[in-house]
Amino acid sequence: MAMPWRQSLRLGTYLAKQKILRREKFPILVELEPLFACNLKCAGCGKIQHPHDLLKQRMPVEQAVGAIEECGAPMVSIAGGEPLMHPQIDEIVRQLLDRNKIVFLCTNAVLLPKHLHKFAPHRNFAWMVHLDGLRERHDASVCKDGVFDQAVDAIRQAQAAGFRIMTNTTFFDLDSPQDVIDVLDYLNDDLGIDHMQIAPGYAYEKAPDQEHWLGVEDTHQLFAKAFAGGRRKKWRLNHSPLYLDFLEGKVDFDCTAWAIPSYSLKGWQRPCYLLDDGYAATYRELIDDTDWASFGRGNDPRCANCMAHCGYEPTAVVATLGSLRETIRAAVN
């Protein structure tokens, strides 16, 4: 199964408007980072490598909401760091929902039970819980025992309270095709997750672990074998079929990192949240003064093994909605 129908309808309407207005570059989703601090020290993340004074900072509500209004993106993914460590994260979410944005609040879920009462279920809101494998694999990834069980318990509490739950799972070279299948089966069947996202691990330069990233061919083999029996329609994946084709190596795309810009305490990050080539003060400056053609596989050696959804999912989404055949395929899968 593909993206939620409400999300797909919203995207389709939005993209049609951009085409009518003849806009070449536009934001689909903003990666909003209102803080860098986190309660975990995951091997594959380098956010907590920032200086201590920056880790102590929290983005004001007005600044966070203002950035989203400035660029006009219909969807927001709030990340960090751990967003639930922000004392006004519930207010940021409320104000974005009041502006009719689709909001995904990313979390490792450890703090979720403590803060769940501050939020209310909403048709445009979902918790995005990071689960990088089953118990042993996930706890190794976050470098702390017991986190998987805490996350699962938090998910069940949120589900009981009526919230929509999504997950995001990153796979590394330690994972086998059967691991992919087992994780998706567990999330889909045992936990009843509403929609799941998957991603191949990218060599984020500040991450403590620099040994277990996937290359392009590794990614192709991992997902081609995992989906060899046909992608299970019961898997509620929050991806376009074309992006899954991309992961399997069936199609290739150019990077469109401009479609998922990243805004943090340091400003608009160039060119994406995985690379750090400086920051722009405004969204327009980011778009106009960034040499986008210099990035992506084949253009920048740092991008050689990147197949991350922040650069390639928007390309797949635009390609899907630009083709009647692919639109129908996305609707029925």
Coordinates of C-alpha atoms in Angstrom, one line a residue:
M1 CA 0.0 0.0 0.0
A2 CA 1.2 3.5 -0.8
M3 CA 0.9 6.9 1.0
P4 CA -2.3 7.8 3.0
W5 CA -5.0 9.0 0.7
R6 CA -5.4 12.4 2.5
Q7 CA -1.6 13.0 2.1
S8 CA -1.7 11.9 -1.6
L9 CA -4.7 14.1 -2.4
R10 CA -3.1 17.1 -0.7
L11 CA 0.1 16.5 -2.5
G12 CA -1.6 16.1 -5.9
T13 CA -3.5 19.4 -5.4
Y14 CA -0.4 21.2 -4.3
L15 CA 1.7 19.9 -7.2
A16 CA -1.0 20.8 -9.7
K17 CA -0.9 24.4 -8.4
Q18 CA 2.9 24.6 -8.7
K19 CA 2.6 23.4 -12.3
I20 CA -0.1 26.0 -13.1
L21 CA 2.1 28.7 -11.5
R22 CA 5.1 27.3 -13.5
R23 CA 7.3 27.1 -10.5
E24 CA 10.4 25.0 -11.1
K25 CA 11.5 24.6 -7.5
F26 CA 9.1 24.3 -4.5
P27 CA 9.0 22.7 -1.1
I28 CA 6.9 19.6 -0.6
L29 CA 8.0 18.9 3.0
V30 CA 10.2 20.8 5.4
E31 CA 12.5 19.0 7.8
L32 CA 12.1 21.3 10.8
E33 CA 14.7 20.9 13.6
P34 CA 13.7 23.1 16.5
L35 CA 16.6 21.7 18.6
F36 CA 19.7 19.5 18.3
A37 CA 19.7 18.0 21.8
C38 CA 18.7 14.4 22.2
N39 CA 18.2 11.9 25.1
L40 CA 20.0 9.2 23.1
K41 CA 23.4 8.8 21.4
C42 CA 22.6 6.8 18.3
A43 CA 25.5 5.4 16.3
G44 CA 24.1 6.6 13.0
C45 CA 23.3 10.2 14.0
G46 CA 25.6 13.1 14.5
K47 CA 23.3 15.8 15.7
I48 CA 24.6 15.7 19.3
Q49 CA 28.1 16.4 18.0
H50 CA 27.1 20.1 17.9
P51 CA 28.8 22.4 20.5
H52 CA 27.3 22.3 24.0
D53 CA 26.0 25.9 23.8
L54 CA 24.0 25.0 20.6
L55 CA 22.6 21.9 22.1
K56 CA 21.1 24.0 24.9
Q57 CA 19.2 26.2 22.5
R58 CA 15.5 25.8 21.6
M59 CA 13.9 27.4 18.6
P60 CA 11.1 29.9 19.5
V61 CA 7.6 29.0 18.4
E62 CA 7.3 32.1 16.2
Q63 CA 10.5 31.3 14.4
A64 CA 9.6 27.7 13.7
V65 CA 6.1 28.5 12.5
G66 CA 7.4 31.5 10.5
A67 CA 9.9 29.4 8.6
I68 CA 7.1 27.0 7.4
E69 CA 4.8 29.9 6.5
E70 CA 7.7 31.6 4.6
C71 CA 8.3 28.6 2.3
G72 CA 4.7 27.5 2.0
A73 CA 5.3 23.7 2.2
P74 CA 2.1 21.6 2.8
M75 CA 3.9 19.1 5.1
V76 CA 6.3 19.3 8.0
S77 CA 8.5 16.7 9.6
I78 CA 9.6 17.9 13.0
A79 CA 12.8 16.2 14.0
G80 CA 16.0 17.1 15.9
G81 CA 17.5 15.9 18.2
E82 CA 14.5 14.7 20.2
P83 CA 11.6 17.1 19.7
L84 CA 9.9 16.1 22.9
M85 CA 12.8 17.8 24.8
H86 CA 11.5 21.1 23.4
P87 CA 9.3 22.7 26.1
Q88 CA 6.9 24.2 23.6
I89 CA 6.8 21.5 21.0
D90 CA 3.1 20.9 21.6
E91 CA 2.5 24.6 20.8
I92 CA 4.5 24.4 17.6
V93 CA 2.5 21.4 16.5
R94 CA -0.8 23.1 17.3
Q95 CA 0.0 26.3 15.4
L96 CA 1.1 24.3 12.3
L97 CA -2.1 22.2 12.4
D98 CA -4.1 25.5 12.8
R99 CA -2.5 26.5 9.5
N100 CA -3.7 23.3 7.8
K101 CA -0.2 21.7 7.6
I102 CA 0.3 17.9 7.7
V103 CA 2.6 17.3 10.6
F104 CA 4.8 14.3 11.4
L105 CA 6.4 14.5 14.9
C106 CA 9.6 12.4 14.8
T107 CA 10.6 10.8 18.1
N108 CA 12.5 7.8 19.6
A109 CA 9.4 7.5 21.8
V110 CA 11.3 7.2 25.1
L111 CA 9.7 10.4 26.4
L112 CA 6.4 9.9 24.6
P113 CA 4.3 8.6 27.6
K114 CA 5.4 11.6 29.7
H115 CA 4.2 14.1 27.1
L116 CA 1.3 12.3 25.3
H117 CA -1.3 14.3 27.3
K118 CA -0.1 17.6 25.7
F119 CA -1.3 16.5 22.3
A120 CA -4.7 15.6 20.8
P121 CA -5.4 13.3 17.9
H122 CA -5.8 15.2 14.6
R123 CA -6.4 14.0 11.0
N124 CA -3.3 15.9 9.9
F125 CA -1.0 14.7 12.7
A126 CA 1.0 11.5 13.2
W127 CA 3.8 10.4 15.5
M128 CA 6.8 9.2 13.5
V129 CA 8.6 6.7 15.7
H130 CA 12.1 5.7 14.8
L131 CA 12.6 1.9 15.0
D132 CA 15.7 0.7 13.3
G133 CA 15.0 -3.0 13.5
L134 CA 13.6 -5.5 16.0
R135 CA 14.7 -5.5 19.7
E136 CA 18.4 -6.5 19.5
R137 CA 19.1 -4.6 16.3
H138 CA 17.3 -1.5 17.4
D139 CA 18.9 -1.3 20.9
A140 CA 22.3 -1.8 19.2
S141 CA 21.5 1.1 16.8
V142 CA 20.6 3.5 19.6
C143 CA 23.4 2.2 21.8
K144 CA 21.1 1.5 24.8
D145 CA 19.4 -1.6 26.0
G146 CA 15.6 -1.5 26.6
V147 CA 14.8 1.3 24.2
F148 CA 12.9 -1.0 21.8
D149 CA 10.6 -2.2 24.5
Q150 CA 10.0 1.4 25.7
A151 CA 9.2 2.5 22.1
V152 CA 6.8 -0.4 21.6
D153 CA 5.0 0.4 24.9
A154 CA 4.8 4.1 24.0
I155 CA 3.3 3.2 20.6
R156 CA 0.6 1.1 22.1
Q157 CA -0.2 3.9 24.6
A158 CA -0.5 6.4 21.8
Q159 CA -2.6 4.0 19.7
A160 CA -5.0 3.5 22.7
A161 CA -5.3 7.3 22.9
G162 CA -6.4 7.4 19.3
F163 CA -3.3 8.8 17.6
R164 CA -2.1 7.8 14.1
I165 CA 1.4 6.2 14.3
M166 CA 4.0 6.0 11.6
T167 CA 7.5 4.5 11.8
N168 CA 10.8 5.3 10.1
T169 CA 13.4 2.5 9.8
T170 CA 16.9 2.9 8.5
F171 CA 18.7 -0.2 7.2
F172 CA 22.4 -0.7 7.2
D173 CA 24.9 -3.3 5.8
L174 CA 24.3 -5.4 8.9
D175 CA 20.7 -6.0 7.8
S176 CA 19.7 -8.9 5.5
P177 CA 16.7 -9.0 3.2
Q178 CA 15.0 -11.3 5.8
D179 CA 15.6 -8.6 8.4
V180 CA 13.7 -6.1 6.2
I181 CA 10.8 -8.6 5.8
D182 CA 10.7 -9.4 9.5
V183 CA 10.7 -5.7 10.6
L184 CA 7.9 -4.8 8.1
D185 CA 5.9 -7.8 9.1
Y186 CA 6.2 -7.0 12.8
L187 CA 5.4 -3.3 12.4
N188 CA 2.5 -4.0 10.0
D189 CA 0.9 -7.1 11.6
D190 CA 1.9 -7.1 15.3
L191 CA 2.0 -3.4 16.1
G192 CA -0.6 -2.3 13.5
I193 CA 1.4 0.7 12.5
D194 CA -0.6 3.0 10.2
H195 CA 2.2 3.7 7.7
M196 CA 5.9 2.8 7.6
Q197 CA 8.9 4.5 6.0
I198 CA 12.1 2.8 5.1
A199 CA 15.5 4.2 4.2
P200 CA 19.0 3.0 3.3
G201 CA 21.6 4.2 5.7
Y202 CA 23.6 7.2 4.3
A203 CA 27.1 8.0 5.4
Y204 CA 26.3 11.0 7.5
E205 CA 29.7 12.5 8.1
K206 CA 29.2 13.4 11.8
A207 CA 27.8 10.0 12.8
P208 CA 29.9 8.0 15.3
D209 CA 29.5 4.8 13.2
Q210 CA 31.2 5.2 9.8
E211 CA 31.5 1.5 9.0
H212 CA 28.0 0.2 8.2
W213 CA 26.5 2.4 5.5
L214 CA 25.0 1.0 2.4
G215 CA 26.4 1.6 -1.1
V216 CA 24.1 1.9 -4.1
E217 CA 24.6 -1.7 -5.2
D218 CA 24.2 -2.9 -1.6
T219 CA 20.9 -1.0 -1.4
H220 CA 19.7 -2.4 -4.7
Q221 CA 20.4 -6.0 -3.6
L222 CA 19.0 -5.6 -0.2
F223 CA 15.6 -4.3 -1.3
A224 CA 15.4 -6.3 -4.5
K225 CA 15.8 -9.5 -2.5
A226 CA 13.5 -8.4 0.3
F227 CA 10.7 -7.6 -2.3
A228 CA 11.5 -10.5 -4.6
G229 CA 8.2 -12.2 -3.9
G230 CA 6.4 -9.0 -4.8
R231 CA 5.9 -6.2 -2.4
R232 CA 3.3 -7.3 0.0
K233 CA 0.2 -5.2 -0.5
K234 CA -0.5 -5.5 3.2
W235 CA 2.6 -3.5 4.0
R236 CA 1.4 0.0 4.6
L237 CA 4.4 1.8 3.3
N238 CA 4.5 5.6 3.2
H239 CA 6.2 5.7 -0.2
S240 CA 5.4 6.0 -3.8
P241 CA 5.8 2.8 -5.8
L242 CA 8.4 4.6 -7.9
Y243 CA 10.6 5.3 -4.9
L244 CA 10.5 1.6 -4.0
D245 CA 11.4 0.8 -7.6
F246 CA 14.4 3.2 -7.1
L247 CA 15.5 1.4 -4.0
E248 CA 15.4 -1.9 -6.0
G249 CA 17.4 -0.4 -8.9
K250 CA 14.6 -0.7 -11.4
V251 CA 14.6 3.1 -12.1
D252 CA 17.0 5.9 -11.5
F253 CA 16.2 9.5 -10.6
D254 CA 17.9 12.9 -10.2
C255 CA 18.2 14.3 -6.7
T256 CA 15.6 17.1 -5.9
A257 CA 16.8 18.0 -2.4
W258 CA 15.2 21.5 -2.9
A259 CA 11.8 19.8 -2.4
I260 CA 12.6 18.7 1.1
P261 CA 14.6 21.6 2.6
S262 CA 15.9 21.5 6.2
Y263 CA 15.4 24.4 8.6
S264 CA 17.2 24.4 12.0
L265 CA 18.6 26.7 14.7
K266 CA 21.3 27.6 12.2
G267 CA 18.9 28.5 9.3
W268 CA 18.1 26.9 6.0
Q269 CA 20.7 24.1 5.5
R270 CA 22.5 23.7 2.1
P271 CA 21.8 21.5 0.3
C272 CA 19.9 19.1 2.6
Y273 CA 19.9 17.8 6.1
L274 CA 22.6 15.2 5.3
L275 CA 25.2 17.6 4.0
D276 CA 26.3 20.8 5.6
D277 CA 27.6 23.3 3.1
G278 CA 26.4 26.4 5.0
Y279 CA 23.1 28.0 5.8
A280 CA 20.8 30.6 4.2
A281 CA 18.9 33.2 6.2
T282 CA 15.7 32.9 4.1
Y283 CA 14.1 30.2 2.1
R284 CA 14.3 32.3 -1.1
E285 CA 18.1 32.7 -0.5
L286 CA 18.4 28.9 -0.1
I287 CA 16.6 28.3 -3.4
D288 CA 18.1 31.1 -5.5
D289 CA 21.7 31.0 -4.2
T290 CA 22.3 27.2 -4.1
D291 CA 23.9 25.4 -7.0
W292 CA 21.5 22.5 -7.0
A293 CA 23.0 20.9 -10.1
S294 CA 26.2 20.3 -8.2
F295 CA 24.6 17.8 -5.9
G296 CA 23.2 14.3 -6.2
R297 CA 24.7 11.0 -7.4
G298 CA 27.2 11.6 -10.2
N299 CA 27.6 15.3 -9.3
D300 CA 29.2 15.4 -5.8
P301 CA 31.3 12.5 -4.5
R302 CA 29.7 12.8 -1.1
C303 CA 26.4 11.9 -2.8
A304 CA 27.7 8.8 -4.5
N305 CA 26.0 6.3 -2.2
C306 CA 23.0 8.4 -1.2
M307 CA 19.5 7.1 -2.0
A308 CA 17.8 8.9 0.9
H309 CA 14.1 9.9 0.6
C310 CA 15.0 13.5 1.3
G311 CA 16.5 13.8 -2.2
Y312 CA 14.8 11.1 -4.3
E313 CA 11.3 10.6 -2.9
P314 CA 10.1 14.0 -4.1
T315 CA 11.5 13.2 -7.6
A316 CA 9.5 9.9 -7.5
V317 CA 6.3 11.7 -6.3
V318 CA 6.5 14.3 -9.1
A319 CA 7.1 11.6 -11.6
T320 CA 4.2 9.6 -10.3
L321 CA 1.7 12.5 -10.4
G322 CA 3.0 13.4 -13.9
S323 CA 2.0 9.9 -15.3
L324 CA -1.6 8.6 -15.4
R325 CA -0.2 5.0 -15.4
E326 CA 1.9 5.6 -12.3
T327 CA -0.9 7.6 -10.5
I328 CA -3.2 4.6 -11.0
R329 CA -0.5 2.2 -9.9
A330 CA 0.1 4.3 -6.7
A331 CA -3.6 4.3 -6.0
V332 CA -4.1 0.6 -6.2
N333 CA -0.9 -0.6 -4.6

